[in-house]
PDB file of C-alpha atoms in Angstrom:
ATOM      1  CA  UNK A 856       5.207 -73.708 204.555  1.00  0.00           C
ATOM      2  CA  UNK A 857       6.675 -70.364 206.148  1.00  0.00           C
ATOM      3  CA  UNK A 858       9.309 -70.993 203.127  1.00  0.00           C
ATOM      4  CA  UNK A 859       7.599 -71.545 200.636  1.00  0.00           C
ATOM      5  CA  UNK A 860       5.068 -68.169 201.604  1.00  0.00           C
ATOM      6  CA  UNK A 861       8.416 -66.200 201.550  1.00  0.00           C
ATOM      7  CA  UNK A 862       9.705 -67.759 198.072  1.00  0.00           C
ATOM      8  CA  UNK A 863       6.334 -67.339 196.594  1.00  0.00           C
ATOM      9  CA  UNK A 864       6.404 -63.417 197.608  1.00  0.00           C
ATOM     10  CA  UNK A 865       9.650 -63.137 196.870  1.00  0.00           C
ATOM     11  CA  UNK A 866       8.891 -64.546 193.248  1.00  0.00           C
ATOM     12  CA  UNK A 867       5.830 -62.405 192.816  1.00  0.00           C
ATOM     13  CA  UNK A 868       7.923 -59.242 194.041  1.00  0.00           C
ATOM     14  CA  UNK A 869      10.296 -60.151 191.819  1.00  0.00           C
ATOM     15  CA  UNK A 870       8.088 -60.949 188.867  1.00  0.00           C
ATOM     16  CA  UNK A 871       5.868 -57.556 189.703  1.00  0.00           C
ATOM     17  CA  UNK A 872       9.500 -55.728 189.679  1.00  0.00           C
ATOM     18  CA  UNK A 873      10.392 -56.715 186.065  1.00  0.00           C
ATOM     19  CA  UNK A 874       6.589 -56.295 185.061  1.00  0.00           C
ATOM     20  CA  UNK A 875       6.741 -52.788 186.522  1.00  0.00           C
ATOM     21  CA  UNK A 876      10.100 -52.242 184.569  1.00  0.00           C
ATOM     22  CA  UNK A 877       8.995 -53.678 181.391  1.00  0.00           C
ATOM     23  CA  UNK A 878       6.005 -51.171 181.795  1.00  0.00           C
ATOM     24  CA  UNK A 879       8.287 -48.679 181.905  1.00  0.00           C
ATOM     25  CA  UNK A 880      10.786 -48.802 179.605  1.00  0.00           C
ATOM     26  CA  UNK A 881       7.480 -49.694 177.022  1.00  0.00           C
ATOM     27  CA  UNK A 882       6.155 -46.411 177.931  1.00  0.00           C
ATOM     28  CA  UNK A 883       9.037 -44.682 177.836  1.00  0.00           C
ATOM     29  CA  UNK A 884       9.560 -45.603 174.691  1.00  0.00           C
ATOM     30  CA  UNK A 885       5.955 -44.701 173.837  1.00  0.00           C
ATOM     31  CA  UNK A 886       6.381 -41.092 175.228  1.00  0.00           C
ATOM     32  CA  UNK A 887       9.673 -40.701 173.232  1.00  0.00           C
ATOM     33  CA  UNK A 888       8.083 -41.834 169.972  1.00  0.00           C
ATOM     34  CA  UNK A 889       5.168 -40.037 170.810  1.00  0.00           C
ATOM     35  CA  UNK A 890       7.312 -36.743 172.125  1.00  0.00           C
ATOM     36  CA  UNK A 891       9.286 -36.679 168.690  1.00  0.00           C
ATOM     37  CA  UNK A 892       5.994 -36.877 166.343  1.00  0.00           C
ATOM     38  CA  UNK A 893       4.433 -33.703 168.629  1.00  0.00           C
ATOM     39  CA  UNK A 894       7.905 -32.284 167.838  1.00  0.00           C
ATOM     40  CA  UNK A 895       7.680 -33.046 164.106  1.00  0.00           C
ATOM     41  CA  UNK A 896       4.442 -31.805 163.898  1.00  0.00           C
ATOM     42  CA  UNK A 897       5.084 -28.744 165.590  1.00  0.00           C
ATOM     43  CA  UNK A 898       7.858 -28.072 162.729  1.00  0.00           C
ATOM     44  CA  UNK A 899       5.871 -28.681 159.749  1.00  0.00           C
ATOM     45  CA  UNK A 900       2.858 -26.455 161.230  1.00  0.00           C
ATOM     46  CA  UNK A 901       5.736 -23.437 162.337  1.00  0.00           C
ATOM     47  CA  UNK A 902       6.672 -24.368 158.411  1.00  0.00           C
ATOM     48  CA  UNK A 903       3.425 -24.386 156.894  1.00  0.00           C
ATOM     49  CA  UNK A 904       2.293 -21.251 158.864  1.00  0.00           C
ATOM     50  CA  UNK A 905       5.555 -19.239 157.364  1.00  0.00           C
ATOM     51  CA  UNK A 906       4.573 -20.265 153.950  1.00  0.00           C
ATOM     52  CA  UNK A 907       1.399 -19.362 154.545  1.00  0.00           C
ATOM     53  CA  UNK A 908       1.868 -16.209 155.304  1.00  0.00           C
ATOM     54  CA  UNK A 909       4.674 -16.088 152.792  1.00  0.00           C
ATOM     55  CA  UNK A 910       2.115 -16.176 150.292  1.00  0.00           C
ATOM     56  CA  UNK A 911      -0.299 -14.028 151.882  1.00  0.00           C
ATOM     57  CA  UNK A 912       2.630 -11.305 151.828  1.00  0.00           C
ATOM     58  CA  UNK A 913       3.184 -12.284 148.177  1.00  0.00           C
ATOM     59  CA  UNK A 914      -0.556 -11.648 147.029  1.00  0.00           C
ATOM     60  CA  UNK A 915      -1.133  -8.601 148.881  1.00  0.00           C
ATOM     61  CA  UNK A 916       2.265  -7.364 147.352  1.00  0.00           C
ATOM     62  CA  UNK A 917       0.732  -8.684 143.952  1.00  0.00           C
ATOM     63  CA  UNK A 918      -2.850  -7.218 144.302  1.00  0.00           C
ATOM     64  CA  UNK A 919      -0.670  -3.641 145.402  1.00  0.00           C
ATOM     65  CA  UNK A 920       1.205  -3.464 142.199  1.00  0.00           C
ATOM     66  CA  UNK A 921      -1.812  -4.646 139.682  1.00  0.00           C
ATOM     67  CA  UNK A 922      -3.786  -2.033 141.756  1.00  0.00           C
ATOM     68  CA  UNK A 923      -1.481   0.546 141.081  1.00  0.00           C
ATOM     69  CA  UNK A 924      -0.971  -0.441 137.743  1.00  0.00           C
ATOM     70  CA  UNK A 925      -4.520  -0.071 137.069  1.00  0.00           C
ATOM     71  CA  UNK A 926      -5.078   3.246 137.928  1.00  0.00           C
ATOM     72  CA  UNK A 927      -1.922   4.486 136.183  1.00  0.00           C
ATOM     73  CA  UNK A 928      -3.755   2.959 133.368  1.00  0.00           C
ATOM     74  CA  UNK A 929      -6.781   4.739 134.298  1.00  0.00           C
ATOM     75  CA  UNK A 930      -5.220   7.808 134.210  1.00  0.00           C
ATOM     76  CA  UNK A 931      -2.873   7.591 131.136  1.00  0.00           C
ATOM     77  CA  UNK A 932      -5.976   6.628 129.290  1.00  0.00           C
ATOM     78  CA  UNK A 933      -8.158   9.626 130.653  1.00  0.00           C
ATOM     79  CA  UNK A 934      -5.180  11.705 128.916  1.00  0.00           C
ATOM     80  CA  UNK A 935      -5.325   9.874 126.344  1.00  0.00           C
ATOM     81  CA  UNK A 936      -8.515  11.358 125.481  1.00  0.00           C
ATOM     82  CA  UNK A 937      -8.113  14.300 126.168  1.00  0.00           C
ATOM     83  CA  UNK A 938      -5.671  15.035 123.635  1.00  0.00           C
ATOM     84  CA  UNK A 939      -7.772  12.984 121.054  1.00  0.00           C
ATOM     85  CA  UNK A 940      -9.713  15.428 121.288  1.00  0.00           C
ATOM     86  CA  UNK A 941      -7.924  18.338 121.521  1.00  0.00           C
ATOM     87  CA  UNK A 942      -5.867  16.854 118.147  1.00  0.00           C
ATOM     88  CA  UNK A 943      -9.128  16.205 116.501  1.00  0.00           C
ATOM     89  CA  UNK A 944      -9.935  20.022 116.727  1.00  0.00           C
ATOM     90  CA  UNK A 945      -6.721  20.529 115.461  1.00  0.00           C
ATOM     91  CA  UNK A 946      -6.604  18.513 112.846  1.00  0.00           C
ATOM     92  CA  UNK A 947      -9.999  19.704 111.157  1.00  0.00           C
ATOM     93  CA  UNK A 948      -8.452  23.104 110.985  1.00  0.00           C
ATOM     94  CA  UNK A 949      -5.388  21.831 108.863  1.00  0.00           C
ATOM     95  CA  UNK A 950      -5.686  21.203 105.275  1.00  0.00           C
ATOM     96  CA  UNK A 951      -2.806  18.697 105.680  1.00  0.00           C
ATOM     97  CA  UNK A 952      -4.688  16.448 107.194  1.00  0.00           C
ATOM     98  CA  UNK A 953      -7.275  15.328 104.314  1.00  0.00           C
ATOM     99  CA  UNK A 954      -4.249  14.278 101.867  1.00  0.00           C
ATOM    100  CA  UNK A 955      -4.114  10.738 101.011  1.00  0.00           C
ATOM    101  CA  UNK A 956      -1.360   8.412 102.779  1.00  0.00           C
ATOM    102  CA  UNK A 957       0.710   7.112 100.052  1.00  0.00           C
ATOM    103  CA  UNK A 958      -0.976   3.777  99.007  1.00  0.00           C
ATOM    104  CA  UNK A 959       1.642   1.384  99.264  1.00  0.00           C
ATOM    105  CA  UNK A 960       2.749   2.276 103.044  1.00  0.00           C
ATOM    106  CA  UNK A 961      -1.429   2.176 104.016  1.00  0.00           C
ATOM    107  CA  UNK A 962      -1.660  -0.712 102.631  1.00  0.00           C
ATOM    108  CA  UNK A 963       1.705  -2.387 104.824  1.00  0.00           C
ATOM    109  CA  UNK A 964       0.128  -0.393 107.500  1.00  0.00           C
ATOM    110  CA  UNK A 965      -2.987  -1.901 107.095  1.00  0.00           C
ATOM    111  CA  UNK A 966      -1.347  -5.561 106.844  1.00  0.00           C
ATOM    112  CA  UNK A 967       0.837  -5.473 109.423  1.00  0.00           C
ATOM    113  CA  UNK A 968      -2.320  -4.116 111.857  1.00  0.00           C
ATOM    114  CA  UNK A 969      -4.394  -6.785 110.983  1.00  0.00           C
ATOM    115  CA  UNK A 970      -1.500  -9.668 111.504  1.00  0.00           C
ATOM    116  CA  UNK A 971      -1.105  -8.082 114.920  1.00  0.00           C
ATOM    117  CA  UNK A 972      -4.762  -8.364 115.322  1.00  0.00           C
ATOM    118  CA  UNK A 973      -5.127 -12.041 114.142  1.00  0.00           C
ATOM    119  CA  UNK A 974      -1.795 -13.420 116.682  1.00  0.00           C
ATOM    120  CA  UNK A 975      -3.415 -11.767 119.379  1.00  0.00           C
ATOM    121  CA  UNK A 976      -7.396 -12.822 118.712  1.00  0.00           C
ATOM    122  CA  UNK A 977      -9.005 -16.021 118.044  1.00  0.00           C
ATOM    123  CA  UNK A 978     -10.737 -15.834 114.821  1.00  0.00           C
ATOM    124  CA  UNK A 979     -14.433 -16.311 114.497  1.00  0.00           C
ATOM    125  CA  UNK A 980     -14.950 -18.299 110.882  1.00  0.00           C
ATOM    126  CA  UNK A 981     -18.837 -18.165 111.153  1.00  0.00           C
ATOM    127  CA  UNK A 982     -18.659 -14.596 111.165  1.00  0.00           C
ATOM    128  CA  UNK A 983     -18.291 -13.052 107.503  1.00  0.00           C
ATOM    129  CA  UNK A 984     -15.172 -10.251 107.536  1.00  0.00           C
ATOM    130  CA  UNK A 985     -15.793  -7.106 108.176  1.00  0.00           C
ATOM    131  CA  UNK A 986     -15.313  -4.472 105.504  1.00  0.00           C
ATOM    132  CA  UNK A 987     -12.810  -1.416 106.114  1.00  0.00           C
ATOM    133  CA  UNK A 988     -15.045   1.405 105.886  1.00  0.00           C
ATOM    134  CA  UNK A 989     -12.319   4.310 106.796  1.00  0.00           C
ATOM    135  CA  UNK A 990     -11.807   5.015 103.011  1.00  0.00           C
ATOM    136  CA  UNK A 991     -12.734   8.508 102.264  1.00  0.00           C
ATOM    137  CA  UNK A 992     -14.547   9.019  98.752  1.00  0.00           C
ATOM    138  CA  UNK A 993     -11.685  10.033  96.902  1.00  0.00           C
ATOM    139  CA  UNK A 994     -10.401   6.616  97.505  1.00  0.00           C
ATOM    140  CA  UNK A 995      -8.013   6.962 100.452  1.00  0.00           C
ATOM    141  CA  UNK A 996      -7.020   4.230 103.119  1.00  0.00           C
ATOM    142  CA  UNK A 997      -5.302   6.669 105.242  1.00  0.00           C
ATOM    143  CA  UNK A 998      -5.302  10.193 105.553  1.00  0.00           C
ATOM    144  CA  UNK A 999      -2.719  11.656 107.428  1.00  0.00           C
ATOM    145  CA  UNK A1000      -4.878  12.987 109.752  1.00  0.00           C
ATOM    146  CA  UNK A1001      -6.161   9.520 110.762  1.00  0.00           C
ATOM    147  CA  UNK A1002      -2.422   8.526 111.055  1.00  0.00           C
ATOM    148  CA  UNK A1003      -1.946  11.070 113.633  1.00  0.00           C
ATOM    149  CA  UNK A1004      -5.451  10.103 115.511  1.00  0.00           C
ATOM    150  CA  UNK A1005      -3.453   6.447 115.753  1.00  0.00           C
ATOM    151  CA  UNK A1006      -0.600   7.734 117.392  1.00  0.00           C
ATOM    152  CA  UNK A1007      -1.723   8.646 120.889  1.00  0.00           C
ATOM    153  CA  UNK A1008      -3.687   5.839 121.205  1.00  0.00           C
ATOM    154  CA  UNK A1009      -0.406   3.511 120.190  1.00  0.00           C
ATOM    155  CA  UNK A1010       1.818   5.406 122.668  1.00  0.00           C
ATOM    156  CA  UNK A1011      -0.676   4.862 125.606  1.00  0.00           C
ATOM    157  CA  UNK A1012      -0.896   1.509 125.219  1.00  0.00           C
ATOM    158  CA  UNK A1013       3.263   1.169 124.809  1.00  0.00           C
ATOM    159  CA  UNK A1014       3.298   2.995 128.272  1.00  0.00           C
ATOM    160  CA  UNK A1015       0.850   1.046 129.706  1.00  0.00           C
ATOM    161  CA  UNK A1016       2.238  -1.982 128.527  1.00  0.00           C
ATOM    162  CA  UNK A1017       5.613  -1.036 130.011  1.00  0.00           C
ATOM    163  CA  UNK A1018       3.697   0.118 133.530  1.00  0.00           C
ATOM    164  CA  UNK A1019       2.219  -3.737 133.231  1.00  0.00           C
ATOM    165  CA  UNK A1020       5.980  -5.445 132.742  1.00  0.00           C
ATOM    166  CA  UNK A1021       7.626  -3.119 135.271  1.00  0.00           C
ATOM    167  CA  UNK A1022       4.906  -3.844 137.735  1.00  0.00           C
ATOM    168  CA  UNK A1023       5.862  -7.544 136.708  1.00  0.00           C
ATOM    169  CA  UNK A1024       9.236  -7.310 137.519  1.00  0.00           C
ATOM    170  CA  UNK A1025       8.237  -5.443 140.945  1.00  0.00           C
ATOM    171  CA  UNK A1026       5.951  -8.975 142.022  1.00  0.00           C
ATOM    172  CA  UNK A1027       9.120 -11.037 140.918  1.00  0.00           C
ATOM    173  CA  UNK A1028      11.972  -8.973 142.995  1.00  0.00           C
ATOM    174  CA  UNK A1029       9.092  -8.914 145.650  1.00  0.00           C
ATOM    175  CA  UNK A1030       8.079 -12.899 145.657  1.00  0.00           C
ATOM    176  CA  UNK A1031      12.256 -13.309 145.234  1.00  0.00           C
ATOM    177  CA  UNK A1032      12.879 -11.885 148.760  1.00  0.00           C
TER     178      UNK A1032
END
């Protein structure tokens, strides 16, 4: 009996040996798997929080340039203005200025503004058109003095058109870095 007590806790030794290694390679194992997910995750949130604030540093940079472009536009506009009015007193003055634009050139002038006008609005069809009411009573489309009142307004919006594609190029060079 004394044999078979020390082959039976031999056996179970033996048996709770293997168990207790079987447990812990499984484990092992476990902790590995587990240990390189926690490490995977850890890269794509150190990833995700560099893009994150990749973008962040984008829109700021973004929201800085439309910002300043705005107030250029502000200000070139306020200018703007201020010499329409100071050419408007100067224009009354001249006699020039009430002579009749050569027909033929308002009338490409006139074309060409409202094709520019139609590319870059939708039309409205249930509205009727609306009449041109500039002509002066001896039967002028353009004077030159209204010529001259366009030209201010057409070079402000040039420069501030060029302010708005240089402050384009500025988010580009920035977002490219």
């Amino acid at each position: 009996m004394f044999n078979w007590f020390r082959i039976a806790v031999t056996v179970f030794a033996a048996v709770f040996i293997a168990l207790m290694i079987f447990l812990a390679f499984h484990f092992y194992g476990k902790s590995v798997e587990a240990k390189g997910q926690v490490n995977q995750l850890q890269s794509d949130n150190a990833l995700q929080t560099e893009t994150i604030s990749t973008q962040a540093l984008n829109f700021q940079r973004s929201n800085q340039i439309a910002g300043a472009a705005q107030l250029y536009a502000v200000q070139i506009v306020g200018k703007s203005q201020e010499r329409e009015i100071e050419y408007r007193t100067i224009i009354k003055r001249d006699p020039a200025s009430g002579k009749c634009v050569d027909s033929a050139v308002a009338d490409r002038l006139l074309e060409y503004t409202n094709s520019l006008r139609a590319s870059a609005m939708h039309t409205d069809t249930s509205q009727p058109a609306a009449k041109n009411t500039t002509a002066t009573s001896t039967g002028c489309r353009l004077t030159y003095g209204q010529a001259v009142y366009w030209i201010d307004p057409l070079l402000t919006t040039i420069d501030q058109l060029n302010n708005q594609l240089d402050g384009i190029k500025q988010t580009e060079e920035a977002r490219q870095k």
